[in-house]
Coordinates of N, CA and C in Angstrom, one line a residue:
M1 N -64.0 16.6 29.6 CA -63.3 17.7 30.1 C -61.8 17.6 30.1
L2 N -61.3 16.4 30.5 CA -59.9 16.1 30.5 C -59.3 16.1 29.1
R3 N -60.1 15.6 28.2 CA -59.7 15.6 26.8 C -59.5 17.0 26.3
W4 N -60.5 17.9 26.6 CA -60.4 19.2 26.1 C -59.2 19.9 26.8
L5 N -58.9 19.7 28.0 CA -57.7 20.2 28.7 C -56.4 19.8 28.0
I6 N -56.4 18.5 27.7 CA -55.2 18.0 27.0 C -55.0 18.7 25.6
V7 N -56.1 18.9 24.9 CA -56.0 19.6 23.6 C -55.6 21.0 23.8
L8 N -56.1 21.7 24.8 CA -55.7 23.1 25.1 C -54.2 23.2 25.5
V9 N -53.7 22.3 26.4 CA -52.3 22.3 26.7 C -51.5 22.0 25.5
A10 N -51.8 21.1 24.6 CA -51.1 20.8 23.4 C -51.1 22.0 22.5
A11 N -52.2 22.8 22.4 CA -52.2 24.0 21.6 C -51.3 25.1 22.1
V12 N -51.3 25.2 23.5 CA -50.4 26.2 24.1 C -49.0 25.9 23.9
V13 N -48.6 24.6 24.1 CA -47.3 24.2 23.8 C -46.9 24.4 22.4
A14 N -47.7 24.1 21.5 CA -47.4 24.3 20.0 C -47.2 25.8 19.8
A15 N -48.1 26.6 20.3 CA -48.0 28.0 20.1 C -46.7 28.6 20.7
L16 N -46.4 28.2 21.9 CA -45.1 28.6 22.5 C -43.9 28.1 21.8
S17 N -44.0 26.9 21.2 CA -42.8 26.4 20.4 C -42.6 27.3 19.2
G18 N -43.7 27.8 18.6 CA -43.5 28.7 17.5 C -42.9 30.0 17.9
V19 N -43.3 30.5 19.0 CA -42.7 31.8 19.5 C -41.2 31.7 19.8
T20 N -40.8 30.6 20.5 CA -39.4 30.5 20.8 C -38.6 30.1 19.6
A21 N -39.2 29.5 18.6 CA -38.4 29.2 17.4 C -38.1 30.5 16.7
G22 N -38.9 31.5 16.8 CA -38.6 32.7 16.2 C -37.4 33.4 16.7
Y23 N -36.9 33.0 17.9 CA -35.7 33.6 18.5 C -34.5 32.8 18.2
A24 N -34.6 31.6 17.6 CA -33.5 30.8 17.3 C -32.8 31.3 16.0
A25 N -31.6 31.0 15.8 CA -30.9 31.4 14.6 C -31.5 30.7 13.4
P26 N -31.7 31.4 12.3 CA -32.3 30.8 11.1 C -31.5 29.6 10.7
P27 N -32.2 28.6 10.0 CA -31.4 27.4 9.7 C -30.3 27.6 8.7
D28 N -30.3 28.7 8.0 CA -29.2 28.9 7.0 C -28.0 29.6 7.6
V29 N -28.0 29.7 8.9 CA -26.8 30.3 9.6 C -26.0 29.1 10.1
S30 N -24.9 28.8 9.4 CA -24.1 27.6 9.7 C -23.1 28.0 10.8
D31 N -22.5 26.9 11.4 CA -21.4 27.2 12.3 C -20.3 28.0 11.7
K32 N -20.1 27.8 10.4 CA -19.0 28.6 9.7 C -19.4 30.1 9.7
D33 N -20.7 30.3 9.4 CA -21.2 31.7 9.4 C -21.0 32.3 10.8
K34 N -21.3 31.6 11.8 CA -21.2 32.1 13.2 C -19.7 32.3 13.6
A35 N -18.9 31.4 13.2 CA -17.4 31.5 13.4 C -16.9 32.8 12.7
F36 N -17.4 33.0 11.5 CA -16.9 34.2 10.7 C -17.3 35.5 11.5
L37 N -18.6 35.5 12.0 CA -19.0 36.7 12.7 C -18.2 37.0 13.9
V38 N -17.9 35.9 14.7 CA -17.1 36.0 15.9 C -15.7 36.5 15.5
A39 N -15.1 35.9 14.5 CA -13.7 36.2 14.1 C -13.6 37.7 13.6
A40 N -14.6 38.0 12.8 CA -14.6 39.4 12.2 C -14.8 40.4 13.3
H41 N -15.7 40.1 14.2 CA -15.9 41.0 15.4 C -14.6 41.2 16.2
Q42 N -13.9 40.1 16.4 CA -12.6 40.2 17.2 C -11.6 41.0 16.4
D43 N -11.6 40.8 15.0 CA -10.7 41.5 14.2 C -11.0 43.0 14.3
N44 N -12.3 43.4 14.2 CA -12.6 44.8 14.3 C -12.2 45.4 15.7
L45 N -12.4 44.6 16.7 CA -12.0 45.1 18.1 C -10.5 45.3 18.1
T46 N -9.7 44.4 17.5 CA -8.3 44.5 17.4 C -7.9 45.7 16.6
E47 N -8.5 45.9 15.5 CA -8.1 47.1 14.6 C -8.5 48.4 15.3
I48 N -9.6 48.4 16.0 CA -9.9 49.7 16.7 C -8.9 50.0 17.8
Q49 N -8.6 49.0 18.6 CA -7.6 49.2 19.7 C -6.2 49.5 19.1
G50 N -5.8 48.8 18.1 CA -4.5 49.0 17.5 C -4.5 50.4 16.8
G51 N -5.5 50.8 16.2 CA -5.6 52.1 15.6 C -5.5 53.2 16.6
Q52 N -6.1 53.0 17.8 CA -6.0 54.0 18.8 C -4.6 54.1 19.4
T53 N -3.9 52.9 19.4 CA -2.5 52.9 19.9 C -1.7 53.7 18.9
A54 N -1.9 53.5 17.6 CA -1.2 54.2 16.5 C -1.4 55.7 16.6
E55 N -2.6 56.1 16.9 CA -2.9 57.5 17.0 C -2.0 58.1 18.1
R56 N -1.8 57.4 19.2 CA -1.1 57.9 20.4 C 0.4 57.8 20.2
Q57 N 0.9 56.6 19.6 CA 2.3 56.3 19.7 C 3.1 56.4 18.5
A58 N 2.5 56.6 17.3 CA 3.2 56.6 16.1 C 4.1 57.8 16.0
A59 N 5.2 57.7 15.3 CA 6.1 58.8 15.1 C 5.7 59.6 13.8
K60 N 5.3 58.9 12.8 CA 4.9 59.6 11.5 C 3.4 59.9 11.5
Q61 N 3.2 61.1 11.0 CA 1.8 61.5 10.9 C 1.0 60.6 10.0
S62 N 1.6 60.0 9.0 CA 0.8 59.1 8.1 C 0.3 57.9 8.8
V63 N 1.1 57.4 9.8 CA 0.7 56.2 10.6 C -0.4 56.6 11.6
K64 N -0.2 57.8 12.2 CA -1.3 58.3 13.1 C -2.6 58.4 12.3
D65 N -2.5 59.0 11.1 CA -3.7 59.2 10.3 C -4.3 57.9 9.9
A66 N -3.5 56.9 9.5 CA -4.0 55.6 9.2 C -4.7 54.9 10.4
G67 N -4.1 55.1 11.6 CA -4.7 54.6 12.8 C -6.1 55.2 13.0
R68 N -6.2 56.5 12.8 CA -7.5 57.1 13.0 C -8.5 56.6 12.0
K69 N -8.1 56.4 10.7 CA -9.0 55.9 9.7 C -9.5 54.5 10.0
L70 N -8.5 53.6 10.5 CA -8.9 52.3 10.9 C -9.9 52.3 12.0
V71 N -9.7 53.1 13.0 CA -10.6 53.2 14.1 C -12.0 53.6 13.6
Q72 N -12.1 54.6 12.8 CA -13.4 55.0 12.3 C -14.1 53.9 11.4
D73 N -13.3 53.4 10.5 CA -13.9 52.4 9.6 C -14.3 51.1 10.3
H74 N -13.4 50.6 11.1 CA -13.7 49.3 11.8 C -14.8 49.5 12.9
T75 N -15.0 50.7 13.4 CA -16.1 50.9 14.3 C -17.4 50.8 13.5
S76 N -17.4 51.4 12.3 CA -18.6 51.4 11.5 C -18.9 49.9 11.0
L77 N -17.8 49.2 10.6 CA -18.0 47.8 10.2 C -18.5 47.0 11.3
D78 N -18.0 47.2 12.5 CA -18.4 46.4 13.6 C -19.9 46.7 14.0
A79 N -20.3 47.9 13.9 CA -21.7 48.3 14.2 C -22.6 47.5 13.2
Q80 N -22.3 47.4 12.0 CA -23.0 46.6 11.0 C -23.0 45.1 11.4
L81 N -21.9 44.6 11.7 CA -21.7 43.2 12.1 C -22.5 42.9 13.3
K82 N -22.5 43.8 14.3 CA -23.3 43.5 15.5 C -24.8 43.5 15.2
R83 N -25.3 44.3 14.3 CA -26.7 44.2 14.0 C -27.0 42.9 13.4
V84 N -26.2 42.4 12.5 CA -26.4 41.1 11.8 C -26.3 40.0 12.8
A85 N -25.3 40.0 13.7 CA -25.2 39.0 14.7 C -26.4 39.0 15.7
E86 N -26.8 40.1 16.0 CA -28.0 40.2 16.9 C -29.2 39.6 16.3
K87 N -29.4 39.9 15.0 CA -30.6 39.4 14.3 C -30.5 37.9 14.1
L88 N -29.3 37.4 14.0 CA -29.1 36.0 13.8 C -28.9 35.2 15.1
D89 N -29.0 35.9 16.2 CA -28.8 35.4 17.5 C -27.4 34.7 17.7
V90 N -26.4 35.4 17.3 CA -25.0 35.0 17.4 C -24.4 35.8 18.5
N91 N -23.9 35.1 19.6 CA -23.3 35.8 20.7 C -21.8 36.2 20.3
L92 N -21.4 37.4 20.6 CA -20.1 37.9 20.2 C -19.3 38.1 21.5
P93 N -18.0 37.8 21.4 CA -17.1 38.1 22.6 C -16.9 39.6 22.8
S94 N -16.5 39.9 24.0 CA -16.3 41.3 24.4 C -14.9 41.8 24.1
R95 N -14.0 41.0 23.7 CA -12.6 41.4 23.5 C -12.0 40.6 22.4
P96 N -10.8 41.0 21.9 CA -10.1 40.3 20.9 C -9.6 38.9 21.5
S97 N -9.2 38.0 20.6 CA -8.7 36.7 21.1 C -7.4 36.9 21.9
E98 N -7.0 35.9 22.6 CA -5.8 35.9 23.4 C -4.6 36.3 22.5
E99 N -4.6 35.6 21.3 CA -3.5 35.9 20.4 C -3.5 37.3 19.9
Q100 N -4.6 37.9 19.7 CA -4.7 39.3 19.2 C -4.3 40.2 20.4
Q101 N -4.8 39.9 21.6 CA -4.4 40.7 22.7 C -2.9 40.7 22.9
A102 N -2.3 39.6 22.7 CA -0.8 39.5 22.9 C -0.1 40.4 21.8
E103 N -0.6 40.3 20.6 CA -0.1 41.2 19.5 C -0.2 42.6 19.8
L104 N -1.4 43.0 20.4 CA -1.6 44.4 20.7 C -0.7 44.8 21.8
R105 N -0.4 44.0 22.8 CA 0.5 44.3 23.9 C 2.0 44.5 23.3
R106 N 2.3 43.5 22.4 CA 3.6 43.6 21.8 C 3.8 44.9 21.0
L107 N 2.8 45.3 20.3 CA 2.9 46.6 19.5 C 3.0 47.8 20.5
A108 N 2.1 47.8 21.5 CA 2.0 48.9 22.4 C 3.3 49.1 23.2
A109 N 4.2 48.1 23.3 CA 5.4 48.2 24.0 C 6.5 48.9 23.2
K110 N 6.2 49.1 21.9 CA 7.1 49.8 21.0 C 6.8 51.3 21.0
S111 N 7.7 52.1 20.5 CA 7.4 53.5 20.3 C 8.2 54.0 19.1
G112 N 7.8 55.2 18.7 CA 8.6 55.9 17.6 C 8.6 55.1 16.3
A113 N 9.8 55.1 15.6 CA 9.9 54.5 14.3 C 9.7 53.0 14.4
A114 N 10.2 52.4 15.5 CA 10.0 50.9 15.7 C 8.5 50.6 15.8
F115 N 7.8 51.4 16.5 CA 6.3 51.2 16.5 C 5.7 51.3 15.1
D116 N 6.1 52.3 14.4 CA 5.6 52.6 13.0 C 5.8 51.3 12.1
R117 N 7.0 50.9 12.1 CA 7.3 49.7 11.2 C 6.6 48.5 11.7
A118 N 6.6 48.2 12.9 CA 5.9 47.0 13.4 C 4.4 47.1 13.2
W119 N 3.8 48.2 13.4 CA 2.3 48.4 13.3 C 1.9 48.3 11.8
I120 N 2.7 48.9 10.9 CA 2.4 48.9 9.5 C 2.6 47.5 9.0
D121 N 3.6 46.8 9.4 CA 3.8 45.4 8.9 C 2.7 44.5 9.4
A122 N 2.2 44.7 10.6 CA 1.1 43.9 11.2 C -0.2 44.2 10.4
Q123 N -0.4 45.5 10.1 CA -1.6 45.8 9.3 C -1.6 45.2 7.9
V124 N -0.5 45.2 7.3 CA -0.4 44.6 5.9 C -0.8 43.1 6.0
K125 N -0.1 42.5 6.9 CA -0.4 41.0 7.1 C -1.8 40.8 7.5
D126 N -2.3 41.5 8.5 CA -3.7 41.3 9.0 C -4.8 41.6 7.9
H127 N -4.6 42.7 7.1 CA -5.6 43.0 6.1 C -5.5 42.0 4.9
R128 N -4.4 41.5 4.6 CA -4.3 40.5 3.6 C -5.1 39.2 4.0
K129 N -4.8 38.8 5.3 CA -5.5 37.7 5.9 C -7.0 37.9 5.9
T130 N -7.4 39.1 6.2 CA -8.9 39.4 6.3 C -9.5 39.4 4.9
L131 N -8.8 39.8 3.9 CA -9.4 39.8 2.5 C -9.6 38.3 2.1
L132 N -8.7 37.4 2.5 CA -8.9 36.0 2.2 C -10.1 35.4 2.9
A133 N -10.3 35.8 4.2 CA -11.4 35.4 5.0 C -12.7 35.9 4.4
L134 N -12.7 37.1 4.0 CA -13.9 37.7 3.3 C -14.3 36.9 2.1
D135 N -13.3 36.7 1.2 CA -13.5 35.9 0.0 C -14.1 34.5 0.3
E136 N -13.5 33.9 1.3 CA -13.9 32.5 1.7 C -15.4 32.6 2.2
Q137 N -15.8 33.6 3.0 CA -17.1 33.7 3.4 C -18.1 33.9 2.3
V138 N -17.7 34.8 1.4 CA -18.6 35.1 0.2 C -18.8 33.8 -0.6
S139 N -17.8 33.1 -0.8 CA -17.9 31.9 -1.7 C -18.5 30.7 -1.0
S140 N -18.3 30.5 0.3 CA -18.8 29.3 0.9 C -19.7 29.5 2.1
G141 N -20.1 30.7 2.4 CA -21.0 30.9 3.6 C -22.4 30.4 3.2
S142 N -23.2 30.2 4.3 CA -24.6 29.7 4.1 C -25.6 30.9 4.1
S143 N -25.3 31.8 5.0 CA -26.3 32.9 5.2 C -26.0 34.1 4.2
E144 N -27.0 34.4 3.5 CA -26.9 35.5 2.6 C -26.6 36.8 3.3
E145 N -27.2 37.0 4.5 CA -26.9 38.2 5.3 C -25.4 38.3 5.7
V146 N -24.8 37.2 6.1 CA -23.4 37.2 6.5 C -22.6 37.4 5.2
K147 N -22.9 36.7 4.1 CA -22.2 36.9 2.9 C -22.2 38.3 2.4
N148 N -23.4 39.0 2.5 CA -23.5 40.4 2.2 C -22.7 41.3 3.0
L149 N -22.6 40.9 4.3 CA -21.7 41.7 5.2 C -20.3 41.6 4.8
A150 N -19.8 40.4 4.4 CA -18.5 40.2 3.9 C -18.2 41.0 2.6
R151 N -19.2 40.9 1.7 CA -19.1 41.7 0.5 C -18.9 43.2 0.7
A152 N -19.7 43.7 1.6 CA -19.7 45.1 2.0 C -18.4 45.5 2.6
A153 N -17.8 44.6 3.4 CA -16.6 45.0 4.1 C -15.3 44.9 3.2
K154 N -15.4 44.1 2.1 CA -14.2 43.9 1.3 C -13.6 45.2 0.7
P155 N -14.4 46.1 0.2 CA -13.7 47.3 -0.4 C -13.1 48.2 0.7
V156 N -13.7 48.2 1.9 CA -13.1 49.0 3.0 C -11.7 48.3 3.4
V157 N -11.7 47.0 3.6 CA -10.5 46.3 3.9 C -9.4 46.5 2.8
Q158 N -9.9 46.4 1.6 CA -8.9 46.6 0.5 C -8.3 48.0 0.5
E159 N -9.2 49.0 0.8 CA -8.7 50.4 0.9 C -7.7 50.5 2.0
H160 N -7.9 49.8 3.2 CA -7.0 49.9 4.3 C -5.6 49.2 3.9
L161 N -5.7 48.1 3.2 CA -4.5 47.4 2.7 C -3.7 48.3 1.8
D162 N -4.4 48.9 0.8 CA -3.7 49.9 -0.1 C -3.0 51.0 0.7
L163 N -3.7 51.5 1.7 CA -3.2 52.6 2.5 C -1.9 52.2 3.2
V164 N -2.0 51.1 3.9 CA -0.8 50.7 4.8 C 0.3 50.2 3.9
E165 N 0.0 49.6 2.7 CA 1.1 49.2 1.8 C 1.8 50.4 1.2
S166 N 1.0 51.5 1.0 CA 1.6 52.7 0.5 C 2.5 53.3 1.5
I167 N 2.1 53.3 2.8 CA 3.0 53.8 3.9 C 4.2 52.9 4.0
Q168 N 4.0 51.6 3.9 CA 5.1 50.6 4.0 C 6.1 50.9 2.9
S169 N 5.7 51.1 1.7 CA 6.6 51.2 0.6 C 7.3 52.6 0.6
G170 N 6.7 53.6 1.3 CA 7.3 54.9 1.4 C 8.4 55.0 2.5
E171 N 8.5 53.9 3.3 CA 9.5 53.9 4.4 C 10.9 53.5 3.9

């Protein structure tokens, strides 16, 4: 009887181990993949908040319109990212990094033409940096899902860069 009970307990433990293993991140999700998801999510949050600020504070209509486009597109990109992160059991922060928050505060303190110039310059710099991060993830990431997410985001980010560079060169 005791032997049968030990076998039963071992079977239950083995079965439960299989159940909990299903909730763990798949083995092909590396720390680099997780870090990319966190950073990309924080970038999206920053772009959304910064775009909303541009909609309110920009002097030029082209900057207001760019802000609106960034809000829409980064909201959509972030929704896709959150689905992948949830599936891969990656916890995401609720706000931009401290450095990003400081940049958002710095921009929000400006108004008019000074805001426009500072915001556009920041967008050019940030979108160039993001394109490099996307390329890096595609070339050296472990998870195909995360790499596909980066591939899908690249044309959107390139479109944003083209947009803000065209506004920058028109000033």
